Amino acid sequence: HLLFLFLVLCYRCYFVRRLLFFFFLLLRPPPRSTLSSSSAASDVYKRQGYFVFLLVHYCAQDSLRIPRTLRCPTFWGRLAVLGGLVVLVFSLSLGPFISVGALPQMLSRLFPVGRGLCHAYWAPNLWAIANMADKLLSRVLGLSSSTARLTSGVVGSQTMQSFSVLPTITPTHCALLSIGGMLPALLRLARAPCYRRFIETLVVCCLTAFLFGYHVHEKHVMNALIPLGLLMNKSSSHGSLFFVLSMLTCFSIFPLLFRPQEYSLNWFTMAAYHPFLYSYLKHDQSENSDRALLSKLERLYLFVALPLLELFCSVLHPMSPLSDRYPF
């Protein structure tokens, strides 16, 4: 809720043209809780959208023509103001850590590149598919599989978390894939910066970082869901995407409450929120568009396939003989 209110405040600052205050908010120091996770690492990817938007919209005044812009004194003056603001914010947020010599420890917590490709409960991204593929290939080729260490719930080092068949994935590989996936959205934003494209770029950057990021947590998908909520009434496509992503987000963080006595909390939370969200979006779409909120394939996936998967994971799998050998 606090993050959502923060985004609404940024939204308000943008429309009253207080761009410097808006930028100051975006460069806020991370809260204390993020020092114990890699959520700050995922925030780095979002900053690229902020940078492109402010560079073109504020510094270049919506006209990024390289030869002409570089000769404009106003561009360099505004860029110097933004640069000074960056230095000020980072000095205030990192200065205390530098003064006590704790900066290396803080950076190791913010960017846990030494903890391996996957988190304890691996997020549903590209590397989850790679884990399964490596497991199957090792069985087909008759090799001893080391993928169990990746999917057993144990957080390990990069050396410990290595594939048996597939090549080793390094943080550099993840960074290149993430940046490559963000480039089309960033270029689209640079050509015509506006509020709607800015939010859409943030969503693309967050989803790309979630799909290709290194040591990604399940809850990081909420970084894309929350800004997308600001656009769910803009069009039928945005509303449909928000509902689908909302349901997938809830399912992806179910493993955080993994005890049997906690399953009902997952289900009741899902049942209390999404029917109302679906009714609201469907009513809103019926007034503005003739298009259905969800396609037949999306309804089949969300309302049939996902509940069956949850039934297997929460009820059938713990009672089967596979639960001892494959607990996750």
Short mmCIF file of N, CA, C and O in Angstrom, two decimals, residues 1-15 22 25-26 28 43 46-47 50 195 198-199 202-203 206 222-231 242:
data_model
loop_
_atom_site.label_atom_id
_atom_site.label_comp_id
_atom_site.label_asym_id
_atom_site.label_seq_id
_atom_site.Cartn_x
_atom_site.Cartn_y
_atom_site.Cartn_z
N HIS A 1 0.82 -1.20 0.00
CA HIS A 1 0.00 0.00 0.00
C HIS A 1 0.86 1.26 0.00
O HIS A 1 0.53 2.24 -0.66
N LEU A 2 1.94 1.26 0.76
CA LEU A 2 2.82 2.41 0.80
C LEU A 2 3.47 2.65 -0.57
O LEU A 2 3.60 3.79 -1.01
N LEU A 3 3.86 1.56 -1.24
CA LEU A 3 4.46 1.70 -2.56
C LEU A 3 3.45 2.24 -3.55
O LEU A 3 3.77 3.08 -4.41
N PHE A 4 2.20 1.80 -3.44
CA PHE A 4 1.16 2.30 -4.34
C PHE A 4 0.93 3.79 -4.11
O PHE A 4 0.79 4.57 -5.06
N LEU A 5 0.89 4.23 -2.84
CA LEU A 5 0.72 5.64 -2.54
C LEU A 5 1.90 6.45 -3.06
O LEU A 5 1.74 7.58 -3.53
N PHE A 6 3.08 5.87 -2.99
CA PHE A 6 4.26 6.55 -3.52
C PHE A 6 4.14 6.76 -5.03
O PHE A 6 4.46 7.83 -5.56
N LEU A 7 3.65 5.75 -5.74
CA LEU A 7 3.48 5.89 -7.18
C LEU A 7 2.42 6.92 -7.52
O LEU A 7 2.55 7.67 -8.49
N VAL A 8 1.34 6.99 -6.72
CA VAL A 8 0.32 8.00 -6.94
C VAL A 8 0.89 9.39 -6.72
O VAL A 8 0.59 10.33 -7.46
N LEU A 9 1.75 9.54 -5.72
CA LEU A 9 2.40 10.83 -5.48
C LEU A 9 3.29 11.21 -6.66
O LEU A 9 3.31 12.37 -7.09
N CYS A 10 4.02 10.24 -7.21
CA CYS A 10 4.83 10.51 -8.39
C CYS A 10 3.95 10.92 -9.57
O CYS A 10 4.29 11.82 -10.34
N TYR A 11 2.82 10.24 -9.70
CA TYR A 11 1.85 10.58 -10.75
C TYR A 11 1.39 12.02 -10.62
O TYR A 11 1.33 12.77 -11.60
N ARG A 12 1.08 12.43 -9.40
CA ARG A 12 0.63 13.80 -9.17
C ARG A 12 1.75 14.80 -9.46
O ARG A 12 1.51 15.84 -10.09
N CYS A 13 2.94 14.51 -9.02
CA CYS A 13 4.08 15.41 -9.26
C CYS A 13 4.34 15.57 -10.75
O CYS A 13 4.70 16.66 -11.20
N TYR A 14 4.16 14.52 -11.49
CA TYR A 14 4.40 14.60 -12.94
C TYR A 14 3.41 15.57 -13.59
O TYR A 14 3.79 16.41 -14.40
N PHE A 15 2.15 15.48 -13.23
CA PHE A 15 1.16 16.28 -13.92
C PHE A 15 1.16 17.74 -13.48
O PHE A 15 0.61 18.58 -14.18
N PHE A 22 9.78 15.00 -8.43
CA PHE A 22 9.45 13.65 -8.91
C PHE A 22 10.71 12.79 -9.01
O PHE A 22 10.76 11.65 -8.55
N LEU A 25 12.08 11.80 -5.59
CA LEU A 25 11.35 10.67 -5.01
C LEU A 25 11.82 9.35 -5.60
O LEU A 25 11.94 8.35 -4.89
N LEU A 26 12.08 9.34 -6.90
CA LEU A 26 12.48 8.10 -7.55
C LEU A 26 13.87 7.67 -7.11
O LEU A 26 14.20 6.48 -7.18
N ARG A 28 14.95 7.90 -4.07
CA ARG A 28 14.94 7.75 -2.62
C ARG A 28 15.82 6.59 -2.21
O ARG A 28 15.93 5.60 -2.92
N ASP A 43 15.41 -2.85 -8.63
CA ASP A 43 15.11 -1.43 -8.81
C ASP A 43 16.07 -0.78 -9.79
O ASP A 43 15.73 0.23 -10.42
N LYS A 46 14.54 -0.58 -13.17
CA LYS A 46 13.50 0.42 -13.33
C LYS A 46 14.09 1.81 -13.51
O LYS A 46 13.51 2.66 -14.19
N ARG A 47 15.25 2.06 -12.92
CA ARG A 47 15.86 3.39 -13.03
C ARG A 47 16.18 3.75 -14.48
O ARG A 47 16.26 4.93 -14.82
N TYR A 50 13.24 5.60 -15.75
CA TYR A 50 13.23 6.94 -15.18
C TYR A 50 14.24 7.84 -15.90
O TYR A 50 13.96 8.99 -16.21
N TYR A 195 3.29 10.21 -20.15
CA TYR A 195 3.05 9.47 -18.90
C TYR A 195 2.71 8.01 -19.17
O TYR A 195 3.22 7.11 -18.51
N PHE A 198 5.65 6.05 -20.26
CA PHE A 198 6.58 5.94 -19.14
C PHE A 198 6.19 4.79 -18.22
O PHE A 198 7.04 3.96 -17.85
N ILE A 199 4.92 4.70 -17.86
CA ILE A 199 4.46 3.61 -16.99
C ILE A 199 4.59 2.27 -17.71
O ILE A 199 5.01 1.26 -17.12
N LEU A 202 8.11 1.15 -17.54
CA LEU A 202 8.45 0.61 -16.23
C LEU A 202 7.98 -0.83 -16.09
O LEU A 202 8.69 -1.69 -15.55
N VAL A 203 6.77 -1.10 -16.57
CA VAL A 203 6.22 -2.46 -16.49
C VAL A 203 7.09 -3.43 -17.31
O VAL A 203 7.43 -4.52 -16.84
N CYS A 206 10.42 -4.04 -15.52
CA CYS A 206 10.28 -4.91 -14.35
C CYS A 206 10.04 -6.36 -14.75
O CYS A 206 10.61 -7.29 -14.15
N MET A 222 5.74 -8.28 -8.30
CA MET A 222 4.87 -7.18 -7.88
C MET A 222 5.42 -5.83 -8.31
O MET A 222 4.67 -4.84 -8.37
N ASN A 223 6.72 -5.74 -8.58
CA ASN A 223 7.28 -4.49 -9.10
C ASN A 223 6.64 -4.09 -10.42
O ASN A 223 6.58 -2.91 -10.75
N ALA A 224 6.19 -5.06 -11.20
CA ALA A 224 5.50 -4.77 -12.46
C ALA A 224 4.01 -4.61 -12.27
O ALA A 224 3.36 -3.81 -12.96
N LEU A 225 3.44 -5.35 -11.33
CA LEU A 225 1.98 -5.32 -11.14
C LEU A 225 1.51 -3.97 -10.62
O LEU A 225 0.48 -3.45 -11.08
N ILE A 226 2.23 -3.38 -9.68
CA ILE A 226 1.76 -2.15 -9.04
C ILE A 226 1.71 -0.98 -10.02
O ILE A 226 0.67 -0.30 -10.11
N PRO A 227 2.76 -0.68 -10.79
CA PRO A 227 2.60 0.42 -11.76
C PRO A 227 1.59 0.12 -12.85
O PRO A 227 0.92 1.03 -13.35
N LEU A 228 1.43 -1.16 -13.22
CA LEU A 228 0.44 -1.51 -14.23
C LEU A 228 -0.97 -1.18 -13.75
O LEU A 228 -1.86 -0.88 -14.56
N GLY A 229 -1.19 -1.20 -12.44
CA GLY A 229 -2.49 -0.85 -11.89
C GLY A 229 -2.90 0.58 -12.20
O GLY A 229 -4.11 0.88 -12.23
N LEU A 230 -1.94 1.46 -12.43
CA LEU A 230 -2.27 2.84 -12.78
C LEU A 230 -2.83 2.97 -14.18
O LEU A 230 -3.38 4.01 -14.54
N LEU A 231 -2.68 1.92 -15.00
CA LEU A 231 -3.14 1.96 -16.38
C LEU A 231 -4.30 1.01 -16.66
O LEU A 231 -4.72 0.89 -17.81
N PHE A 242 -3.60 -6.54 -16.62
CA PHE A 242 -3.51 -6.37 -15.17
C PHE A 242 -4.16 -7.54 -14.44
O PHE A 242 -3.62 -8.04 -13.46
#
